[in-house]
Amino acid sequence: MTAYLIKSVSVVGAAPTDLLIRDGVVAETGAGLTAPDATVIDGTGLVALPGLVDLHTHLREPGREDAETVESGSRAAALGGYTAVCAMANTSPVADTAGVVEQVWRLGREAGLVDVQPIGAVTVGLAGGQLAELGAMADSAARVRIFSDDGHCVADPKLMRRALEYVKAFDGVIAQHAEEPRLTEGAQMHEGEVSTRLGLTGWPAVAEEAIIARDVLLAEHVGSRLHICHVSTAGSVEVLRHAKTRGVKVTAEVTPHHLLLTDSKAETYDPVYKVNPPLRTATDVAALRAALAEGVIDIVATDHAPHAVEDKECEWAYARPGMLGLETALSIALDVLGPQWDLIAERMSRAPARIAGLDGHGLDPAPGVPANLTLVDPATRRTIEPAELASRSRNTPYARMTLPGRIVATFLRGEPTVLDGKAVR
């Protein structure tokens, strides 16, 4: 294994130092390090962060390899500074058995670009009728600890309670896609002034808020862990704040697109801006940003949702919801939060690693720590060109936007997956 000596790099925004990576770990830190056998990387002006961890990624394999594969999604993740991603269960077949989650886990190991941790479905076929094989998935080689029907809400409160009770036995987490389906039938975008003007059926904020309110009560009653996916409204923030003051075991995520974009994008009728939950108002965006800084929202998660051309380049009503996110998430966080490196490390690496229970991830570079890290050039601004992205899909809402920050290198257990801003393989 090649050793790497990173010279004069700022670790999570601290004063410049040297990092020596050897045998898969950070072997030594300090000024003036030398290592004749090591490949030297000039870290002047760069920031070293613990490798990013995404709690919400759609890799599409098995079933929709035309949109993404585990390998292509892993490459996109590495280029975005990630060393671990959690792959959602809405594949075909659905990841609702030990066999399917083990398949995804093995594909991730074969790709070797990031650690791929499968998320298991809560219900069989994501249909909301009966619990999936939660115990078998937890005991499988994939060691699943997060379960979600993402894309669908576990709408039945009795079933949701049973799921929370079941995973409590092995400290698992139920990650809820909060959407009361009876309030969102036929919805095309956020319900508000813009939807009224455009004549599109609205997705009301209360459809999200009502499920979160119900589920934090269930989690409190059961004493189990609940995670809320892609929080998108100011009202949801208040529900979460209240739950956390009561000590409910609830965590929450926000996506980069909900931190930056608003429902005014729907005025273009460009389906690249169609997403679930939908883009909300400027008031919601401001509340989400404040909640992320405060810690009411624990993490940034991409909800990376690649789609084939035919599923996006069509009429708005027929387009599939979802956006790419892995290769741009850190830039959006830097744009929204500024160079608050400790906060960025907490929201995009440490906290998601803790929630997912990913050993060796979410640890700041220090002697003896596994060398899962990324090097960021904060001074570089780049223009996003969809054709240059590593994903098999092109549905980025940031096309031709100029964003701050560039990933220079990513290391997974001491092996580079990205060098000089390019994937190693």
XYZ file of C-alpha atoms in Angstrom:
425
model
C 0.000 0.000 0.000
C 1.401 3.387 -1.033
C 2.053 5.927 1.714
C 0.965 9.541 1.217
C 2.350 12.639 2.887
C -0.018 15.618 2.719
C 1.928 18.794 3.415
C 0.573 22.001 4.972
C -3.099 21.065 5.017
C -5.716 22.566 7.348
C -7.494 19.807 9.268
C -11.134 20.864 9.662
C -10.127 24.530 9.424
C -7.269 24.431 11.958
C -3.737 25.742 11.429
C -1.837 23.992 8.610
C -0.077 20.740 9.473
C 1.232 17.624 7.735
C -0.590 14.303 7.541
C 1.156 10.993 6.910
C -1.100 8.203 5.646
C 0.339 4.710 5.888
C -1.179 1.213 6.026
C -4.726 2.525 5.823
C -4.552 4.915 8.774
C -3.343 8.387 9.611
C 0.059 7.395 10.948
C 1.318 10.779 12.084
C 0.457 14.486 12.116
C 2.584 17.541 12.758
C 4.744 20.180 11.120
C 7.792 19.271 9.057
C 7.050 15.564 8.627
C 9.231 13.595 6.234
C 8.725 10.170 4.677
C 11.091 9.278 1.825
C 8.879 6.411 0.637
C 5.656 8.471 0.560
C 3.962 10.203 -2.366
C 3.802 13.895 -1.454
C 0.625 15.938 -1.936
C 0.820 19.707 -1.559
C -2.027 20.624 0.768
C -1.390 24.371 0.788
C -4.746 26.134 0.858
C -6.631 22.849 1.196
C -8.903 21.679 4.015
C -8.901 18.055 5.177
C -12.302 16.804 6.318
C -13.368 13.403 7.571
C -14.769 11.524 4.573
C -18.338 12.593 3.969
C -21.161 10.165 4.764
C -24.486 10.231 2.921
C -27.453 8.733 4.732
C -29.745 8.929 1.699
C -28.559 7.764 -1.741
C -30.417 6.039 -4.566
C -28.051 3.769 -6.492
C -30.820 2.149 -8.593
C -29.124 -1.241 -8.829
C -30.621 -3.790 -9.138
C -33.292 -2.928 -11.685
C -32.572 0.513 -13.140
C -28.958 0.280 -14.220
C -29.809 2.634 -17.098
C -30.081 5.433 -14.509
C -27.283 4.438 -12.115
C -25.268 1.466 -10.905
C -23.616 0.869 -7.582
C -20.272 1.467 -9.285
C -21.221 4.690 -11.107
C -22.971 6.062 -8.029
C -19.975 5.146 -5.874
C -17.683 6.998 -8.277
C -19.937 10.071 -8.134
C -19.874 9.840 -4.343
C -16.072 9.675 -4.182
C -15.801 12.680 -6.493
C -18.123 14.491 -4.101
C -15.838 13.752 -1.136
C -17.811 10.792 0.248
C -16.310 7.662 1.734
C -19.613 6.014 2.711
C -23.163 6.090 1.385
C -26.382 4.443 2.546
C -28.279 2.988 -0.407
C -32.071 3.270 -0.317
C -34.279 0.224 -0.734
C -36.468 1.260 -3.697
C -34.679 -0.924 -6.228
C -36.197 -3.632 -8.428
C -36.488 -6.055 -6.775
C -36.994 -4.054 -3.602
C -34.317 -4.465 -0.938
C -36.724 -6.150 1.463
C -34.855 -9.437 1.948
C -31.418 -10.480 3.147
C -30.571 -11.630 -0.371
C -31.095 -8.255 -2.026
C -29.324 -6.177 0.640
C -26.378 -8.569 0.504
C -26.276 -8.180 -3.289
C -26.069 -4.387 -2.988
C -23.463 -4.653 -0.224
C -21.288 -6.986 -2.311
C -21.569 -4.745 -5.372
C -20.317 -1.898 -3.218
C -17.368 -3.949 -1.997
C -16.507 -4.959 -5.563
C -16.574 -1.328 -6.717
C -14.327 -0.381 -3.783
C -14.812 3.369 -4.181
C -16.903 4.076 -1.076
C -18.418 1.886 1.612
C -21.961 1.103 0.487
C -24.287 0.382 3.403
C -27.695 -0.883 2.236
C -30.906 0.412 3.787
C -33.610 -2.208 4.069
C -37.280 -1.710 3.295
C -39.679 -1.414 6.212
C -42.511 -3.173 4.399
C -42.649 -5.914 1.784
C -42.357 -4.373 -1.665
C -42.626 -0.884 -0.115
C -46.365 -1.553 -0.254
C -47.127 -0.622 3.356
C -49.014 -3.840 4.070
C -46.716 -6.049 6.154
C -43.293 -5.768 7.697
C -40.333 -6.914 5.629
C -37.672 -9.314 6.936
C -36.126 -6.746 9.263
C -34.388 -9.268 11.492
C -32.980 -11.283 8.592
C -31.583 -8.132 6.980
C -30.087 -7.041 10.288
C -28.396 -10.445 10.694
C -27.205 -10.608 7.073
C -23.674 -9.928 5.860
C -24.827 -6.369 5.133
C -25.671 -5.821 8.838
C -28.554 -3.475 7.997
C -29.397 -1.001 10.744
C -31.511 1.597 8.916
C -34.857 0.729 7.359
C -36.948 2.966 5.109
C -39.741 2.828 2.548
C -38.386 6.080 1.094
C -40.448 7.235 -1.840
C -43.432 5.979 0.138
C -44.623 6.833 3.623
C -45.249 4.130 6.210
C -48.723 5.579 6.529
C -50.322 2.950 8.794
C -49.620 4.038 12.401
C -50.012 0.501 13.737
C -47.442 -0.816 11.268
C -45.103 2.079 12.028
C -45.333 1.314 15.738
C -44.547 -2.355 15.117
C -41.515 -1.413 13.004
C -40.189 0.882 15.722
C -40.683 -1.836 18.323
C -38.946 -4.454 16.173
C -35.770 -2.493 15.407
C -35.377 -1.360 19.017
C -34.080 -4.838 19.852
C -30.904 -4.259 17.806
C -30.718 -0.447 18.066
C -31.995 0.001 14.533
C -33.490 3.112 12.993
C -36.693 3.666 11.031
C -36.179 6.430 8.461
C -39.535 7.883 7.514
C -40.539 9.533 4.249
C -43.034 11.874 5.896
C -45.992 12.290 3.559
C -49.637 11.713 4.440
C -50.702 10.144 1.114
C -54.331 11.174 1.352
C -53.254 14.813 1.370
C -50.955 14.550 -1.642
C -52.961 12.638 -4.233
C -52.085 14.006 -7.654
C -49.715 16.603 -6.166
C -47.205 18.134 -8.573
C -45.453 20.800 -6.478
C -45.646 22.732 -3.206
C -49.141 23.987 -2.388
C -49.010 27.770 -2.284
C -49.107 30.929 -4.317
C -47.013 29.552 -7.185
C -49.025 26.326 -7.549
C -52.253 28.341 -7.617
C -50.913 30.631 -10.295
C -49.589 27.736 -12.401
C -52.683 25.620 -11.952
C -50.736 22.639 -10.597
C -52.087 20.425 -7.809
C -50.335 21.320 -4.577
C -48.461 19.206 -1.994
C -49.344 20.910 1.317
C -46.746 21.363 4.032
C -49.117 19.840 6.572
C -48.876 16.469 4.779
C -45.271 16.268 5.962
C -45.753 17.894 9.333
C -48.659 15.651 10.370
C -46.661 12.452 9.831
C -43.633 13.805 11.691
C -45.848 14.811 14.619
C -47.446 11.359 14.699
C -44.169 9.499 14.421
C -42.279 11.401 17.097
C -45.117 10.502 19.460
C -44.846 6.850 18.432
C -41.064 6.909 18.833
C -41.423 8.483 22.258
C -44.001 5.881 23.279
C -41.865 2.972 22.090
C -38.506 4.446 23.101
C -37.062 3.663 19.692
C -34.944 5.590 17.165
C -36.644 7.564 14.406
C -35.025 9.423 11.528
C -36.933 11.881 9.337
C -35.884 11.989 5.697
C -35.638 15.187 3.626
C -37.310 17.696 5.973
C -38.671 20.523 3.828
C -40.950 22.866 5.813
C -40.683 25.442 8.562
C -43.526 23.699 10.397
C -41.601 20.414 10.423
C -38.678 22.208 12.049
C -40.925 23.329 14.904
C -42.293 19.821 15.420
C -38.753 18.454 15.558
C -37.577 21.177 17.930
C -40.400 20.384 20.331
C -39.705 16.637 20.134
C -36.022 17.104 20.850
C -36.696 19.246 23.907
C -38.713 16.294 25.260
C -35.833 13.901 24.660
C -37.402 11.923 21.819
C -34.825 9.814 19.960
C -35.365 11.572 16.642
C -32.857 12.759 14.076
C -33.516 14.576 10.827
C -31.919 15.401 7.513
C -32.220 18.182 4.950
C -31.182 17.962 1.308
C -28.936 20.448 -0.487
C -31.729 21.360 -2.897
C -34.115 22.226 -0.081
C -31.433 24.489 1.364
C -30.947 26.411 -1.878
C -33.892 26.228 -4.293
C -37.514 27.372 -3.971
C -40.844 26.546 -5.577
C -40.392 29.491 -7.952
C -38.285 27.091 -10.065
C -41.520 25.356 -11.073
C -42.424 28.427 -13.098
C -40.010 27.153 -15.755
C -41.954 23.872 -16.041
C -38.540 22.191 -16.287
C -38.982 18.711 -14.762
C -35.425 18.805 -13.399
C -36.945 20.809 -10.536
C -39.621 18.223 -9.766
C -38.776 16.438 -6.523
C -40.485 14.740 -3.582
C -40.965 16.436 -1.182
C -41.264 19.442 -3.461
C -39.220 22.597 -3.396
C -40.827 24.936 -0.870
C -40.932 28.685 -0.223
C -38.141 31.101 0.650
C -39.516 31.169 4.211
C -39.105 27.404 4.454
C -35.575 27.583 3.033
C -34.591 30.169 5.657
C -36.054 28.018 8.454
C -34.204 24.934 7.218
C -30.890 26.784 7.080
C -31.347 28.081 10.621
C -32.364 24.631 11.891
C -29.305 23.031 10.310
C -26.994 25.556 11.938
C -28.771 25.162 15.280
C -28.788 21.362 15.240
C -32.545 20.840 15.156
C -31.769 19.252 11.792
C -28.842 16.915 12.355
C -27.399 16.261 8.925
C -27.254 17.098 5.239
C -28.229 14.101 3.083
C -28.239 14.255 -0.693
C -31.313 12.197 -1.673
C -29.252 11.572 -4.826
C -31.961 10.398 -7.245
C -30.671 9.681 -10.758
C -33.219 9.221 -13.545
C -32.893 8.096 -17.132
C -33.481 10.705 -19.845
C -36.968 9.477 -20.713
C -38.057 9.817 -17.090
C -37.049 13.481 -16.856
C -37.125 15.031 -20.332
C -40.901 14.897 -20.663
C -43.956 16.863 -19.535
C -43.858 17.958 -15.891
C -46.861 15.822 -14.899
C -45.256 12.630 -16.210
C -41.706 13.255 -14.976
C -40.253 11.239 -12.133
C -39.336 13.264 -9.030
C -35.713 13.513 -7.987
C -32.363 15.240 -8.496
C -28.681 14.354 -8.545
C -26.764 15.422 -5.460
C -23.589 13.506 -4.638
C -21.102 15.551 -6.668
C -22.465 18.952 -5.637
C -23.579 18.538 -2.005
C -20.433 19.878 -0.370
C -20.432 22.909 -2.660
C -24.040 23.676 -1.725
C -23.225 23.304 1.980
C -20.247 25.622 1.575
C -22.424 28.119 -0.291
C -25.145 27.995 2.386
C -23.051 27.710 5.556
C -19.853 29.414 4.480
C -16.445 28.034 5.537
C -17.674 26.766 8.916
C -15.593 23.625 8.591
C -16.370 22.110 11.961
C -20.095 22.528 11.344
C -19.782 21.062 7.851
C -17.801 18.099 9.214
C -20.440 17.515 11.880
C -23.450 17.726 9.558
C -21.959 15.838 6.614
C -19.661 13.265 8.236
C -19.642 12.795 12.001
C -23.395 12.900 12.682
C -24.484 10.729 9.730
C -21.796 8.172 10.628
C -23.109 8.066 14.203
C -26.714 7.661 13.076
C -25.809 4.830 10.703
C -23.352 3.216 13.112
C -20.551 3.200 10.534
C -17.325 2.296 12.301
C -14.237 4.043 10.961
C -16.179 6.869 9.352
C -16.964 10.349 10.629
C -13.634 10.634 12.438
C -11.436 13.711 12.082
C -7.984 12.920 10.672
C -5.715 12.133 13.642
C -3.014 9.554 14.471
C -4.393 6.026 14.512
C -7.673 6.944 12.820
C -8.655 5.113 9.609
C -7.657 7.302 6.679
C -11.167 8.011 5.391
C -10.863 11.658 4.434
C -11.293 14.220 1.698
C -9.265 17.259 0.661
C -11.211 20.353 -0.360
C -10.031 23.443 -2.226
C -12.392 26.153 -0.909
C -10.924 28.896 -3.096
C -11.885 27.283 -6.402
C -15.261 27.976 -7.944
C -16.567 25.607 -10.594
C -19.371 25.687 -13.109
C -21.525 22.563 -13.046
C -21.722 20.860 -16.437
C -24.102 17.872 -16.463
C -22.117 16.020 -19.136
C -19.033 16.064 -16.907
C -20.716 14.359 -13.949
C -19.833 10.761 -13.132
C -23.435 9.674 -12.636
C -25.114 7.809 -15.482
C -27.906 10.375 -15.298
C -27.876 14.110 -15.979
C -30.783 15.463 -13.894
C -28.869 18.052 -11.873
C -30.761 21.230 -10.922
C -27.439 23.090 -10.731
C -26.533 22.952 -14.435
C -24.355 25.928 -15.407
C -24.417 27.297 -11.853
C -21.064 28.384 -10.427
C -20.510 26.943 -6.962
C -17.707 27.194 -4.396
C -15.312 24.414 -3.530
C -13.616 21.560 -5.374
C -12.791 18.071 -4.156
C -9.080 17.560 -4.795
C -8.670 14.096 -3.278
C -10.614 11.418 -1.429
C -9.080 8.528 0.502
C -10.838 5.322 1.556
C -8.825 3.515 4.223
C -5.669 5.125 2.908
C -6.251 4.304 -0.746
C -7.002 7.252 -3.046
C -10.292 7.065 -4.907
C -9.883 10.628 -6.212
C -6.616 12.471 -6.947
C -6.244 15.924 -8.476
C -10.024 16.128 -8.755
C -10.304 13.017 -10.940
C -11.489 9.526 -10.137
C -8.569 7.131 -9.864
C -10.636 4.413 -11.565
